[in-house]
PDB file of C-alpha atoms in Angstrom:
ATOM      1  CA  PHE A 262       0.801  -9.040 -24.138  1.00 69.00           C
ATOM      2  CA  ILE A 263      -0.051  -5.838 -22.167  1.00 76.00           C
ATOM      3  CA  GLU A 264      -0.131  -7.578 -18.839  1.00 86.00           C
ATOM      4  CA  ASP A 265       3.209  -9.276 -19.736  1.00 82.00           C
ATOM      5  CA  SER A 266       4.550  -6.124 -20.471  1.00 86.00           C
ATOM      6  CA  ARG A 267       3.392  -4.462 -17.173  1.00 88.00           C
ATOM      7  CA  ARG A 268       4.772  -7.272 -15.096  1.00 90.00           C
ATOM      8  CA  THR A 269       8.106  -6.669 -16.860  1.00 91.00           C
ATOM      9  CA  LEU A 270       8.375  -3.063 -16.254  1.00 91.00           C
ATOM     10  CA  ASN A 271       7.161  -3.655 -12.754  1.00 92.00           C
ATOM     11  CA  SER A 272       9.755  -6.287 -12.028  1.00 93.00           C
ATOM     12  CA  GLU A 273      12.579  -4.021 -13.775  1.00 94.00           C
ATOM     13  CA  PHE A 274      11.363  -1.058 -11.767  1.00 93.00           C
ATOM     14  CA  TRP A 275      11.949  -2.391  -8.618  1.00 94.00           C
ATOM     15  CA  LYS A 276      15.171  -4.221  -9.153  1.00 94.00           C
ATOM     16  CA  LYS A 277      16.470  -0.530 -10.179  1.00 95.00           C
ATOM     17  CA  ARG A 278      15.110   1.010  -6.956  1.00 95.00           C
ATOM     18  CA  ALA A 279      16.629  -2.109  -4.843  1.00 95.00           C
ATOM     19  CA  ARG A 280      19.971  -1.448  -6.282  1.00 95.00           C
ATOM     20  CA  LYS A 281      19.381   2.037  -5.568  1.00 95.00           C
ATOM     21  CA  TYR A 282      18.200   2.290  -2.121  1.00 95.00           C
ATOM     22  CA  GLY A 283      19.178  -0.990  -0.532  1.00 97.00           C
ATOM     23  CA  LEU A 284      18.162  -0.674   3.165  1.00 97.00           C
ATOM     24  CA  ASN A 285      16.940   2.640   2.744  1.00 96.00           C
ATOM     25  CA  GLU A 286      13.128   3.255   3.637  1.00 95.00           C
ATOM     26  CA  ALA A 287      13.034   5.400   0.550  1.00 95.00           C
ATOM     27  CA  LEU A 288      13.124   2.092  -1.492  1.00 95.00           C
ATOM     28  CA  GLY A 289       9.172   1.713  -1.137  1.00 92.00           C
ATOM     29  CA  MET A 290       8.310   5.330  -1.663  1.00 90.00           C
ATOM     30  CA  PRO A 291      10.536   8.403  -1.909  1.00 91.00           C
ATOM     31  CA  ASP A 292       7.959  10.623   0.078  1.00 95.00           C
ATOM     32  CA  ILE A 293       9.112   9.188   3.249  1.00 96.00           C
ATOM     33  CA  TYR A 294       7.075  11.339   5.252  1.00 97.00           C
ATOM     34  CA  LEU A 295       3.929  10.375   3.674  1.00 97.00           C
ATOM     35  CA  ASN A 296       5.142   6.721   4.163  1.00 96.00           C
ATOM     36  CA  HIS A 297       5.616   7.616   7.934  1.00 97.00           C
ATOM     37  CA  ARG A 298       2.062   8.839   8.094  1.00 97.00           C
ATOM     38  CA  GLU A 299       0.643   5.906   6.292  1.00 97.00           C
ATOM     39  CA  ASN A 300       2.493   3.540   8.719  1.00 97.00           C
ATOM     40  CA  ARG A 301       1.070   5.280  11.737  1.00 97.00           C
ATOM     41  CA  ILE A 302      -2.490   4.961  10.330  1.00 97.00           C
ATOM     42  CA  LEU A 303      -1.856   1.451   9.444  1.00 97.00           C
ATOM     43  CA  ARG A 304      -0.707   0.519  12.802  1.00 97.00           C
ATOM     44  CA  ALA A 305      -3.588   2.085  14.482  1.00 97.00           C
ATOM     45  CA  ARG A 306      -5.922   0.237  12.398  1.00 98.00           C
ATOM     46  CA  VAL A 307      -4.519  -3.076  12.329  1.00 97.00           C
ATOM     47  CA  LYS A 308      -3.918  -3.059  16.199  1.00 96.00           C
ATOM     48  CA  PRO A 309      -1.849  -6.398  16.361  1.00 96.00           C
ATOM     49  CA  LYS A 310      -2.234  -8.748  19.143  1.00 95.00           C
ATOM     50  CA  LYS A 311      -0.409 -11.247  21.153  1.00 95.00           C
ATOM     51  CA  ASN A 312      -0.689 -14.507  19.019  1.00 95.00           C
ATOM     52  CA  GLU A 313      -2.301 -12.943  15.956  1.00 97.00           C
ATOM     53  CA  LYS A 314      -0.979 -14.390  12.725  1.00 98.00           C
ATOM     54  CA  ILE A 315      -0.446 -11.300  10.372  1.00 98.00           C
ATOM     55  CA  LEU A 316       0.804 -11.034   6.766  1.00 98.00           C
ATOM     56  CA  ASP A 317       2.214  -7.971   5.208  1.00 98.00           C
ATOM     57  CA  ALA A 318       1.419  -8.686   1.365  1.00 98.00           C
ATOM     58  CA  GLY A 319       3.940  -6.739  -0.451  1.00 97.00           C
ATOM     59  CA  CYS A 320       6.339  -6.227   2.029  1.00 97.00           C
ATOM     60  CA  ALA A 321       9.398  -4.564   0.164  1.00 97.00           C
ATOM     61  CA  ASN A 322      12.365  -4.142   2.412  1.00 97.00           C
ATOM     62  CA  GLY A 323      10.652  -4.567   5.531  1.00 97.00           C
ATOM     63  CA  HIS A 324      10.551  -0.980   6.911  1.00 97.00           C
ATOM     64  CA  THR A 325       6.635  -0.962   6.943  1.00 97.00           C
ATOM     65  CA  THR A 326       6.353  -4.577   8.483  1.00 98.00           C
ATOM     66  CA  ILE A 327       8.776  -3.808  11.241  1.00 97.00           C
ATOM     67  CA  TYR A 328       6.960  -0.333  11.979  1.00 97.00           C
ATOM     68  CA  VAL A 329       3.371  -1.699  11.608  1.00 97.00           C
ATOM     69  CA  VAL A 330       3.635  -4.763  13.708  1.00 96.00           C
ATOM     70  CA  PRO A 331       5.819  -4.091  16.796  1.00 94.00           C
ATOM     71  CA  PRO A 332       7.499  -7.191  18.960  1.00 93.00           C
ATOM     72  CA  ASN A 333       4.449  -7.648  20.941  1.00 87.00           C
ATOM     73  CA  GLY A 334       4.009 -11.443  20.391  1.00 89.00           C
ATOM     74  CA  ALA A 335       2.134 -11.171  17.478  1.00 95.00           C
ATOM     75  CA  LYS A 336       3.376 -13.750  14.618  1.00 96.00           C
ATOM     76  CA  VAL A 337       4.643 -12.058  11.390  1.00 97.00           C
ATOM     77  CA  TRP A 338       5.071 -12.783   7.805  1.00 98.00           C
ATOM     78  CA  GLY A 339       6.313 -10.497   5.122  1.00 98.00           C
ATOM     79  CA  VAL A 340       5.969 -11.454   1.467  1.00 98.00           C
ATOM     80  CA  ASP A 341       7.420 -10.009  -1.771  1.00 97.00           C
ATOM     81  CA  ALA A 342       7.741 -11.383  -5.482  1.00 95.00           C
ATOM     82  CA  SER A 343      11.363  -9.890  -5.371  1.00 95.00           C
ATOM     83  CA  GLU A 344      13.993 -12.187  -4.225  1.00 96.00           C
ATOM     84  CA  GLU A 345      16.458  -9.387  -4.033  1.00 96.00           C
ATOM     85  CA  ILE A 346      14.181  -7.210  -2.115  1.00 97.00           C
ATOM     86  CA  ILE A 347      13.301 -10.176   0.295  1.00 98.00           C
ATOM     87  CA  LYS A 348      17.189 -10.436   1.200  1.00 97.00           C
ATOM     88  CA  LEU A 349      17.216  -6.785   2.089  1.00 98.00           C
ATOM     89  CA  ALA A 350      14.338  -7.104   4.308  1.00 98.00           C
ATOM     90  CA  ARG A 351      15.995 -10.101   6.040  1.00 97.00           C
ATOM     91  CA  GLU A 352      18.943  -8.207   6.424  1.00 97.00           C
ATOM     92  CA  LEU A 353      16.961  -5.149   8.029  1.00 97.00           C
ATOM     93  CA  ALA A 354      15.155  -7.561  10.422  1.00 97.00           C
ATOM     94  CA  ILE A 355      18.614  -8.587  11.798  1.00 97.00           C
ATOM     95  CA  LEU A 356      19.929  -4.992  12.077  1.00 97.00           C
ATOM     96  CA  GLU A 357      16.784  -4.181  13.872  1.00 96.00           C
ATOM     97  CA  ASN A 358      16.616  -7.511  15.946  1.00 96.00           C
ATOM     98  CA  ARG A 359      13.301  -8.359  14.435  1.00 95.00           C
ATOM     99  CA  GLN A 360      14.284 -12.064  13.468  1.00 90.00           C
ATOM    100  CA  ASP A 361      10.608 -12.858  14.848  1.00 93.00           C
ATOM    101  CA  ILE A 362       9.315 -11.617  11.418  1.00 97.00           C
ATOM    102  CA  ASN A 363       9.438 -14.430   8.691  1.00 97.00           C
ATOM    103  CA  PHE A 364      10.144 -12.770   5.155  1.00 98.00           C
ATOM    104  CA  VAL A 365       9.404 -14.882   2.286  1.00 98.00           C
ATOM    105  CA  THR A 366       9.427 -14.550  -1.507  1.00 97.00           C
ATOM    106  CA  ALA A 367       6.040 -15.396  -2.749  1.00 97.00           C
ATOM    107  CA  ASP A 368       3.515 -14.486  -5.541  1.00 96.00           C
ATOM    108  CA  LEU A 369       0.584 -12.956  -4.083  1.00 97.00           C
ATOM    109  CA  LEU A 370      -1.490 -15.064  -6.452  1.00 97.00           C
ATOM    110  CA  ASP A 371      -0.126 -18.268  -5.118  1.00 97.00           C
ATOM    111  CA  LEU A 372       0.562 -18.171  -1.439  1.00 98.00           C
ATOM    112  CA  ASP A 373       2.089 -21.288   0.312  1.00 97.00           C
ATOM    113  CA  PHE A 374      -0.187 -20.820   3.413  1.00 98.00           C
ATOM    114  CA  PRO A 375      -3.110 -23.006   4.679  1.00 98.00           C
ATOM    115  CA  ASN A 376      -6.469 -22.118   4.138  1.00 97.00           C
ATOM    116  CA  GLY A 377      -7.654 -19.594   7.255  1.00 97.00           C
ATOM    117  CA  PHE A 378      -4.126 -19.399   8.316  1.00 98.00           C
ATOM    118  CA  PHE A 379      -3.916 -15.486   8.930  1.00 98.00           C
ATOM    119  CA  ASP A 380      -6.250 -13.222  11.467  1.00 98.00           C
ATOM    120  CA  LYS A 381      -5.076 -10.282   9.604  1.00 98.00           C
ATOM    121  CA  VAL A 382      -3.683  -8.980   6.136  1.00 98.00           C
ATOM    122  CA  TYR A 383      -2.519  -5.799   4.934  1.00 98.00           C
ATOM    123  CA  ALA A 384      -1.470  -4.805   1.348  1.00 98.00           C
ATOM    124  CA  LYS A 385       0.037  -1.313   1.388  1.00 98.00           C
ATOM    125  CA  ARG A 386       0.336  -0.031  -2.198  1.00 96.00           C
ATOM    126  CA  ALA A 387       0.861  -3.619  -3.397  1.00 97.00           C
ATOM    127  CA  ILE A 388      -2.240  -4.583  -4.949  1.00 98.00           C
ATOM    128  CA  SER A 389      -1.743  -1.750  -7.661  1.00 97.00           C
ATOM    129  CA  ASN A 390       1.718  -3.062  -8.609  1.00 96.00           C
ATOM    130  CA  LEU A 391      -0.199  -6.477 -10.295  1.00 97.00           C
ATOM    131  CA  PRO A 392      -0.350  -5.692 -13.966  1.00 94.00           C
ATOM    132  CA  SER A 393      -4.102  -6.144 -14.532  1.00 95.00           C
ATOM    133  CA  ARG A 394      -7.376  -5.727 -13.024  1.00 96.00           C
ATOM    134  CA  LYS A 395      -7.702  -9.708 -13.395  1.00 96.00           C
ATOM    135  CA  SER A 396      -4.668 -10.308 -11.385  1.00 97.00           C
ATOM    136  CA  GLN A 397      -5.335  -7.953  -8.614  1.00 98.00           C
ATOM    137  CA  ILE A 398      -8.593  -9.673  -7.892  1.00 98.00           C
ATOM    138  CA  SER A 399      -7.233 -13.001  -8.265  1.00 97.00           C
ATOM    139  CA  ALA A 400      -4.652 -11.699  -5.654  1.00 98.00           C
ATOM    140  CA  ILE A 401      -7.600 -10.773  -3.483  1.00 98.00           C
ATOM    141  CA  LYS A 402      -9.233 -14.112  -3.752  1.00 98.00           C
ATOM    142  CA  GLU A 403      -5.892 -15.706  -2.758  1.00 98.00           C
ATOM    143  CA  ILE A 404      -5.759 -13.519   0.204  1.00 98.00           C
ATOM    144  CA  THR A 405      -9.212 -14.705   1.182  1.00 98.00           C
ATOM    145  CA  ARG A 406      -8.208 -18.143   1.175  1.00 97.00           C
ATOM    146  CA  VAL A 407      -5.344 -17.635   3.470  1.00 98.00           C
ATOM    147  CA  THR A 408      -7.763 -15.383   5.755  1.00 98.00           C
ATOM    148  CA  ARG A 409     -10.049 -16.980   8.479  1.00 97.00           C
ATOM    149  CA  ASP A 410     -13.557 -16.351   8.715  1.00 97.00           C
ATOM    150  CA  SER A 411     -14.079 -12.879  10.339  1.00 97.00           C
ATOM    151  CA  GLY A 412     -10.431 -12.164   9.821  1.00 98.00           C
ATOM    152  CA  LYS A 413      -9.505  -8.476   8.383  1.00 98.00           C
ATOM    153  CA  LEU A 414      -8.098  -7.525   5.144  1.00 98.00           C
ATOM    154  CA  PHE A 415      -6.619  -3.842   4.916  1.00 98.00           C
ATOM    155  CA  ILE A 416      -5.930  -2.161   1.576  1.00 98.00           C
ATOM    156  CA  PHE A 417      -4.234   1.088   1.422  1.00 98.00           C
ATOM    157  CA  ASP A 418      -3.149   2.127  -1.987  1.00 98.00           C
ATOM    158  CA  LEU A 419      -3.777   5.015  -4.918  1.00 97.00           C
ATOM    159  CA  PHE A 420      -7.148   5.438  -6.589  1.00 97.00           C
ATOM    160  CA  ARG A 421      -7.837   6.898  -9.876  1.00 97.00           C
ATOM    161  CA  GLU A 422     -10.645   9.046  -8.938  1.00 97.00           C
ATOM    162  CA  GLY A 423      -8.495  10.972  -6.245  1.00 96.00           C
ATOM    163  CA  TYR A 424      -5.813  11.346  -8.647  1.00 96.00           C
ATOM    164  CA  ASP A 425      -8.608  12.961 -11.186  1.00 96.00           C
ATOM    165  CA  ARG A 426      -9.854  15.424  -8.219  1.00 97.00           C
ATOM    166  CA  LEU A 427      -6.313  16.188  -7.423  1.00 97.00           C
ATOM    167  CA  ASN A 428      -5.004  17.180 -11.071  1.00 97.00           C
ATOM    168  CA  GLU A 429      -8.521  19.069 -11.331  1.00 97.00           C
ATOM    169  CA  ILE A 430      -7.072  21.243  -8.503  1.00 97.00           C
ATOM    170  CA  ARG A 431      -3.575  21.607  -9.604  1.00 97.00           C
ATOM    171  CA  ILE A 432      -4.611  22.716 -13.243  1.00 97.00           C
ATOM    172  CA  GLY A 433      -6.973  25.216 -11.651  1.00 97.00           C
ATOM    173  CA  ARG A 434      -4.020  26.605 -10.046  1.00 96.00           C
ATOM    174  CA  GLY A 435      -1.662  26.842 -12.882  1.00 96.00           C
ATOM    175  CA  LEU A 436       0.282  23.449 -11.939  1.00 96.00           C
ATOM    176  CA  GLU A 437       1.088  20.570 -14.237  1.00 95.00           C
ATOM    177  CA  ARG A 438      -1.020  17.092 -14.032  1.00 96.00           C
ATOM    178  CA  ILE A 439       0.652  14.333 -11.876  1.00 95.00           C
ATOM    179  CA  LEU A 440       0.650  11.622 -13.857  1.00 93.00           C
ATOM    180  CA  PHE A 441      -0.008   7.781 -12.506  1.00 92.00           C
ATOM    181  CA  PRO A 442       2.898   6.107 -11.558  1.00 90.00           C
ATOM    182  CA  TYR A 443       4.131   4.038 -15.004  1.00 90.00           C
ATOM    183  CA  HIS A 444       5.061   0.980 -13.222  1.00 91.00           C
ATOM    184  CA  CYS A 445       1.591  -0.095 -11.555  1.00 93.00           C
ATOM    185  CA  LEU A 446      -1.978   0.076 -12.440  1.00 95.00           C
ATOM    186  CA  ILE A 447      -3.742   2.013  -9.592  1.00 96.00           C
ATOM    187  CA  LEU A 448      -7.091   0.995  -8.334  1.00 98.00           C
ATOM    188  CA  ASP A 449     -10.418   2.596  -8.705  1.00 97.00           C
ATOM    189  CA  GLU A 450     -13.762   2.512  -6.877  1.00 96.00           C
ATOM    190  CA  GLU A 451     -15.169  -0.215  -9.298  1.00 97.00           C
ATOM    191  CA  PHE A 452     -12.114  -2.200  -7.900  1.00 98.00           C
ATOM    192  CA  ILE A 453     -13.774  -2.338  -4.330  1.00 98.00           C
ATOM    193  CA  GLN A 454     -17.089  -3.446  -5.847  1.00 97.00           C
ATOM    194  CA  ASP A 455     -15.578  -6.251  -7.764  1.00 97.00           C
ATOM    195  CA  VAL A 456     -13.810  -7.364  -4.309  1.00 97.00           C
ATOM    196  CA  GLN A 457     -17.091  -7.685  -2.642  1.00 96.00           C
ATOM    197  CA  SER A 458     -19.191  -8.951  -5.661  1.00 96.00           C
ATOM    198  CA  GLU A 459     -16.284 -11.725  -5.974  1.00 96.00           C
ATOM    199  CA  THR A 460     -15.005 -12.814  -2.723  1.00 97.00           C
ATOM    200  CA  SER A 461     -16.486 -13.138   0.932  1.00 96.00           C
ATOM    201  CA  PHE A 462     -14.867  -9.733   2.002  1.00 97.00           C
ATOM    202  CA  ARG A 463     -16.897  -6.802   2.938  1.00 97.00           C
ATOM    203  CA  VAL A 464     -15.968  -3.406   3.575  1.00 97.00           C
ATOM    204  CA  VAL A 465     -16.362  -2.530   7.361  1.00 97.00           C
ATOM    205  CA  ARG A 466     -14.489   0.973   7.188  1.00 97.00           C
ATOM    206  CA  SER A 467     -13.129   3.236   4.519  1.00 97.00           C
ATOM    207  CA  GLU A 468     -11.278   6.337   5.033  1.00 96.00           C
ATOM    208  CA  ASP A 469      -8.999   8.888   3.109  1.00 97.00           C
ATOM    209  CA  PRO A 470      -6.199   9.599   5.970  1.00 96.00           C
ATOM    210  CA  SER A 471      -3.937  11.832   3.717  1.00 96.00           C
ATOM    211  CA  ALA A 472      -6.203  14.451   2.096  1.00 97.00           C
ATOM    212  CA  THR A 473      -4.645  17.159   3.988  1.00 97.00           C
ATOM    213  CA  TYR A 474      -0.999  16.102   3.538  1.00 97.00           C
ATOM    214  CA  TYR A 475      -1.840  15.754  -0.418  1.00 97.00           C
ATOM    215  CA  LEU A 476      -3.301  19.008  -0.777  1.00 97.00           C
ATOM    216  CA  LEU A 477      -0.373  20.833   1.118  1.00 97.00           C
ATOM    217  CA  THR A 478       2.598  18.904  -0.669  1.00 97.00           C
ATOM    218  CA  ARG A 479       1.192  18.563  -4.049  1.00 97.00           C
ATOM    219  CA  VAL A 480      -1.149  21.966  -4.539  1.00 97.00           C
ATOM    220  CA  ILE A 481      -0.163  24.643  -1.921  1.00 97.00           C
ATOM    221  CA  PHE A 482       3.409  24.136  -1.432  1.00 97.00           C
ATOM    222  CA  PRO A 483       4.293  23.682  -5.221  1.00 97.00           C
ATOM    223  CA  LYS A 484       2.412  26.938  -5.886  1.00 96.00           C
ATOM    224  CA  ILE A 485       4.391  28.773  -3.277  1.00 96.00           C
ATOM    225  CA  LEU A 486       7.697  27.307  -4.569  1.00 95.00           C
ATOM    226  CA  LYS A 487       6.737  27.842  -8.350  1.00 94.00           C
ATOM    227  CA  LYS A 488       6.554  31.686  -7.541  1.00 94.00           C
ATOM    228  CA  LEU A 489       9.680  31.707  -5.542  1.00 95.00           C
ATOM    229  CA  GLY A 490      11.263  29.730  -8.761  1.00 95.00           C
ATOM    230  CA  LYS A 491      11.837  26.108  -6.635  1.00 94.00           C
ATOM    231  CA  GLN A 492      11.154  22.987  -7.159  1.00 92.00           C
ATOM    232  CA  PRO A 493       9.225  20.703  -4.202  1.00 92.00           C
ATOM    233  CA  LYS A 494      11.061  18.106  -2.536  1.00 91.00           C
ATOM    234  CA  PRO A 495       9.611  14.978  -0.800  1.00 89.00           C
ATOM    235  CA  ASN A 496      12.094  15.019   1.938  1.00 91.00           C
ATOM    236  CA  SER A 497      11.636  18.670   2.731  1.00 94.00           C
ATOM    237  CA  LEU A 498      10.761  20.223   6.190  1.00 95.00           C
ATOM    238  CA  LEU A 499       7.378  21.337   4.745  1.00 95.00           C
ATOM    239  CA  ASN A 500       6.705  17.781   3.897  1.00 96.00           C
ATOM    240  CA  LYS A 501       7.477  16.565   7.389  1.00 97.00           C
ATOM    241  CA  VAL A 502       5.449  19.305   9.013  1.00 97.00           C
ATOM    242  CA  ALA A 503       2.230  18.342   6.821  1.00 97.00           C
ATOM    243  CA  SER A 504       2.829  14.570   7.705  1.00 97.00           C
ATOM    244  CA  ILE A 505       1.640  15.526  11.306  1.00 97.00           C
ATOM    245  CA  LEU A 506      -1.025  17.851  10.886  1.00 97.00           C
ATOM    246  CA  PRO A 507      -4.677  16.628  11.623  1.00 96.00           C
ATOM    247  CA  ASN A 508      -6.424  15.561   8.513  1.00 96.00           C
ATOM    248  CA  SER A 509      -9.491  17.062   6.971  1.00 92.00           C
ATOM    249  CA  GLY A 510     -11.657  16.731   4.307  1.00 90.00           C
ATOM    250  CA  SER A 511     -11.419  13.953   1.382  1.00 91.00           C
ATOM    251  CA  LEU A 512      -9.470  14.049  -1.810  1.00 94.00           C
ATOM    252  CA  GLY A 513      -9.361  10.185  -2.212  1.00 94.00           C
ATOM    253  CA  VAL A 514      -5.656   9.959  -3.721  1.00 96.00           C
ATOM    254  CA  ASP A 515      -4.421   7.557  -1.323  1.00 95.00           C
ATOM    255  CA  LYS A 516      -7.343   5.416   0.770  1.00 97.00           C
ATOM    256  CA  LEU A 517      -7.674   2.824   3.004  1.00 98.00           C
ATOM    257  CA  TYR A 518     -10.170   0.403   3.201  1.00 98.00           C
ATOM    258  CA  VAL A 519     -11.002  -2.321   5.685  1.00 98.00           C
ATOM    259  CA  PHE A 520     -12.463  -5.569   5.044  1.00 98.00           C
ATOM    260  CA  GLU A 521     -13.949  -8.318   7.208  1.00 98.00           C
ATOM    261  CA  LYS A 522     -14.157 -11.793   5.808  1.00 97.00           C
ATOM    262  CA  ASN A 523     -17.377 -13.768   6.613  1.00 94.00           C
ATOM    263  CA  ASP A 524     -17.826 -17.015   4.947  1.00 87.00           C
ATOM    264  CA  ALA A 525     -21.350 -17.035   5.107  1.00 85.00           C
ATOM    265  CA  TRP A 526     -21.326 -13.991   2.393  1.00 76.00           C
ATOM    266  CA  GLU A 527     -21.035 -15.919  -0.772  1.00 67.00           C
ATOM    267  CA  PRO A 528     -19.824 -13.982  -3.891  1.00 65.00           C
ATOM    268  CA  THR A 529     -22.174 -12.747  -6.117  1.00 58.00           C
ATOM    269  CA  TYR A 530     -20.279 -13.606  -9.093  1.00 50.00           C
ATOM    270  CA  ARG A 531     -17.138 -15.847  -9.508  1.00 45.00           C
TER     271      ARG A 531
END
């Protein structure tokens, strides 16, 4: 019952956002400057190459897909569970002259691709949109199936431990807690361990590339604006400046994990 309720809640959330934002990049995330920062990081880590087959697992209306994989000869697919959102992605691809990208409606738990088809798969804030830990791990197992041996998986998502640290800092400075996004089930470090124990993916890199951005935009700027009697805005010039500053430290709200698949690494638990 809980899983079905979350699935329905998530579906309705994205239907409303599709109607509200359409082709606007804010459909995926209102904080567009954080979105820009994530996309720059992801593009630098994925490093798309000619003839590589790359999957954007949870592509929304296509803005991230179009930026992360430029038209350099790589073969690109973007999948999303919402037919309405995929229609928007296809429309955006035409406007951006990116008909090389194949946008397809698909369930991450049942991908219509052959075994070992992709060289690289990335999922930006997509796994947390699945309604239960079981379905999240099932999606990773399906991604494992469609990724070739020695292929890479990039998970860029929200983590519970980081939210807890962020809220501890905010409360210490007289700010209210930031609630978990109501439409999704954010990840935790145990999830990363489960991926490694239940699939043939292993972590080869992890980073927290948005720690400075979160500290500035969720703690320091709100504290200053509160004293001035103002509310922070996600599309503000302050956020734009914060998005291009060098990163420092670790907060863990918004982390990137890079996995490599090795079929010789047998899951320790199925």
